[in-house]
Amino acid sequence: MQTTEGALVVVYQPVATLISYPKNPRTHSNHQIRQLARSITEFGFTNPILLEKNNTIVAGHGRLLAAQMLGMEEVPHHPTRDADGVSDSGLCSGR
C-alpha cells in the first residue's frame, strides 16, 4: 500500500503510556465523557488523539477519558512528524 506524502498517519498506542497535559485549559463533565463514550461505541474512534513525541496529549483529553471509561487498552493517535516541518512547539504554540 502506498501512501501520499503528507497523508494522515494513525498509530495505536496503549492508554497507560499517554500523558495528560497538566495545564490543559479544557475540562469535561461526566456527561460529556459519557457522550464521547457513546459516540466511540456507536461510530468508532473517528478522531485520533494528537500527541507530542513524549506522549503528552496535545488534543484529545476527553477522548482519552471516554476510552478509559470504556475499558479500552489502546487508542488511535496521530504522531507529530518533524519531516513535515511540524515541531512539538509549533503544535502547542496556542498553549
mmCIF file of C-alpha atoms in Angstrom:
data_model
loop_
_atom_site.group_PDB
_atom_site.id
_atom_site.type_symbol
_atom_site.label_atom_id
_atom_site.label_comp_id
_atom_site.label_asym_id
_atom_site.label_seq_id
_atom_site.Cartn_x
_atom_site.Cartn_y
_atom_site.Cartn_z
ATOM 1 C CA MET A 1 0.000 0.000 0.000
ATOM 2 C CA GLN A 2 1.433 3.353 -0.978
ATOM 3 C CA THR A 3 0.784 6.483 0.993
ATOM 4 C CA THR A 4 0.615 10.003 -0.289
ATOM 5 C CA GLU A 5 3.174 12.422 1.096
ATOM 6 C CA GLY A 6 1.564 14.253 3.986
ATOM 7 C CA ALA A 7 -1.114 11.588 4.417
ATOM 8 C CA LEU A 8 -2.605 11.161 7.865
ATOM 9 C CA VAL A 9 -0.728 8.561 9.886
ATOM 10 C CA VAL A 10 -2.647 6.840 12.657
ATOM 11 C CA VAL A 11 -0.956 4.578 15.193
ATOM 12 C CA TYR A 12 -2.471 2.650 18.106
ATOM 13 C CA GLN A 13 -0.842 3.156 21.475
ATOM 14 C CA PRO A 14 -1.519 1.768 24.962
ATOM 15 C CA VAL A 15 -3.653 4.119 27.062
ATOM 16 C CA ALA A 16 -1.295 3.679 30.019
ATOM 17 C CA THR A 17 1.563 5.341 28.086
ATOM 18 C CA LEU A 18 -0.279 8.608 27.364
ATOM 19 C CA ILE A 19 0.368 11.708 29.452
ATOM 20 C CA SER A 20 -2.301 14.340 30.038
ATOM 21 C CA TYR A 21 -1.066 17.879 29.564
ATOM 22 C CA PRO A 22 -1.174 19.246 33.144
ATOM 23 C CA LYS A 23 -2.101 22.781 32.039
ATOM 24 C CA ASN A 24 -4.913 21.691 29.714
ATOM 25 C CA PRO A 25 -7.444 24.534 29.973
ATOM 26 C CA ARG A 26 -10.408 22.394 28.881
ATOM 27 C CA THR A 27 -12.410 20.399 31.340
ATOM 28 C CA HIS A 28 -15.008 17.756 30.552
ATOM 29 C CA SER A 29 -18.045 16.995 32.664
ATOM 30 C CA ASN A 30 -19.029 13.393 33.349
ATOM 31 C CA HIS A 31 -21.968 13.959 30.987
ATOM 32 C CA GLN A 32 -19.601 14.985 28.167
ATOM 33 C CA ILE A 33 -17.359 11.970 28.793
ATOM 34 C CA ARG A 34 -20.386 9.648 28.646
ATOM 35 C CA GLN A 35 -21.468 11.306 25.369
ATOM 36 C CA LEU A 36 -17.997 10.771 23.899
ATOM 37 C CA ALA A 37 -18.020 7.159 25.086
ATOM 38 C CA ARG A 38 -21.399 6.564 23.404
ATOM 39 C CA SER A 39 -20.084 8.115 20.199
ATOM 40 C CA ILE A 40 -16.968 5.927 20.248
ATOM 41 C CA THR A 41 -19.159 2.870 20.859
ATOM 42 C CA GLU A 42 -21.535 3.752 18.028
ATOM 43 C CA PHE A 43 -19.173 5.137 15.375
ATOM 44 C CA GLY A 44 -15.708 4.006 16.460
ATOM 45 C CA PHE A 45 -12.762 6.221 17.262
ATOM 46 C CA THR A 46 -13.173 8.638 14.327
ATOM 47 C CA ASN A 47 -10.860 11.378 15.596
ATOM 48 C CA PRO A 48 -7.405 10.216 16.740
ATOM 49 C CA ILE A 49 -5.681 11.780 19.733
ATOM 50 C CA LEU A 50 -2.862 14.168 18.815
ATOM 51 C CA LEU A 51 0.368 13.558 20.735
ATOM 52 C CA GLU A 52 3.705 15.246 21.127
ATOM 53 C CA LYS A 53 6.745 12.989 20.749
ATOM 54 C CA ASN A 54 6.933 12.492 24.525
ATOM 55 C CA ASN A 55 3.366 11.042 24.513
ATOM 56 C CA THR A 56 1.846 14.197 26.015
ATOM 57 C CA ILE A 57 -1.643 14.871 24.687
ATOM 58 C CA VAL A 58 -1.994 17.978 22.535
ATOM 59 C CA ALA A 59 -5.668 17.346 21.684
ATOM 60 C CA GLY A 60 -7.977 14.591 22.829
ATOM 61 C CA HIS A 61 -8.069 14.624 26.618
ATOM 62 C CA GLY A 62 -11.824 13.993 26.613
ATOM 63 C CA ARG A 63 -11.492 11.164 24.089
ATOM 64 C CA LEU A 64 -8.879 9.543 26.318
ATOM 65 C CA LEU A 65 -11.193 9.782 29.347
ATOM 66 C CA ALA A 66 -14.018 8.223 27.306
ATOM 67 C CA ALA A 67 -11.709 5.423 26.116
ATOM 68 C CA GLN A 68 -10.715 4.746 29.719
ATOM 69 C CA MET A 69 -14.399 4.683 30.716
ATOM 70 C CA LEU A 70 -14.961 2.057 28.009
ATOM 71 C CA GLY A 71 -12.017 -0.010 29.238
ATOM 72 C CA MET A 72 -10.046 0.420 26.010
ATOM 73 C CA GLU A 73 -6.425 -0.624 26.318
ATOM 74 C CA GLU A 74 -5.241 1.135 23.144
ATOM 75 C CA VAL A 75 -6.340 4.283 21.350
ATOM 76 C CA PRO A 76 -5.521 5.699 17.933
ATOM 77 C CA HIS A 77 -3.278 8.721 17.831
ATOM 78 C CA HIS A 78 -1.741 10.964 15.230
ATOM 79 C CA PRO A 79 2.001 11.373 15.882
ATOM 80 C CA THR A 80 3.901 14.555 15.116
ATOM 81 C CA ARG A 81 6.336 14.423 12.203
ATOM 82 C CA ASP A 82 9.476 16.552 12.078
ATOM 83 C CA ALA A 83 9.988 15.611 8.436
ATOM 84 C CA ASP A 84 6.981 17.731 7.547
ATOM 85 C CA GLY A 85 8.333 20.710 9.418
ATOM 86 C CA VAL A 86 5.863 20.330 12.269
ATOM 87 C CA SER A 87 7.522 20.542 15.641
ATOM 88 C CA ASP A 88 6.039 19.936 19.038
ATOM 89 C CA SER A 89 6.454 23.622 19.830
ATOM 90 C CA GLY A 90 4.564 24.509 16.640
ATOM 91 C CA LEU A 91 1.699 22.226 17.574
ATOM 92 C CA CYS A 92 1.444 23.664 21.053
ATOM 93 C CA SER A 93 2.019 27.306 20.258
ATOM 94 C CA GLY A 94 -1.517 28.092 21.383
ATOM 95 C CA ARG A 95 -0.929 26.749 24.876
#
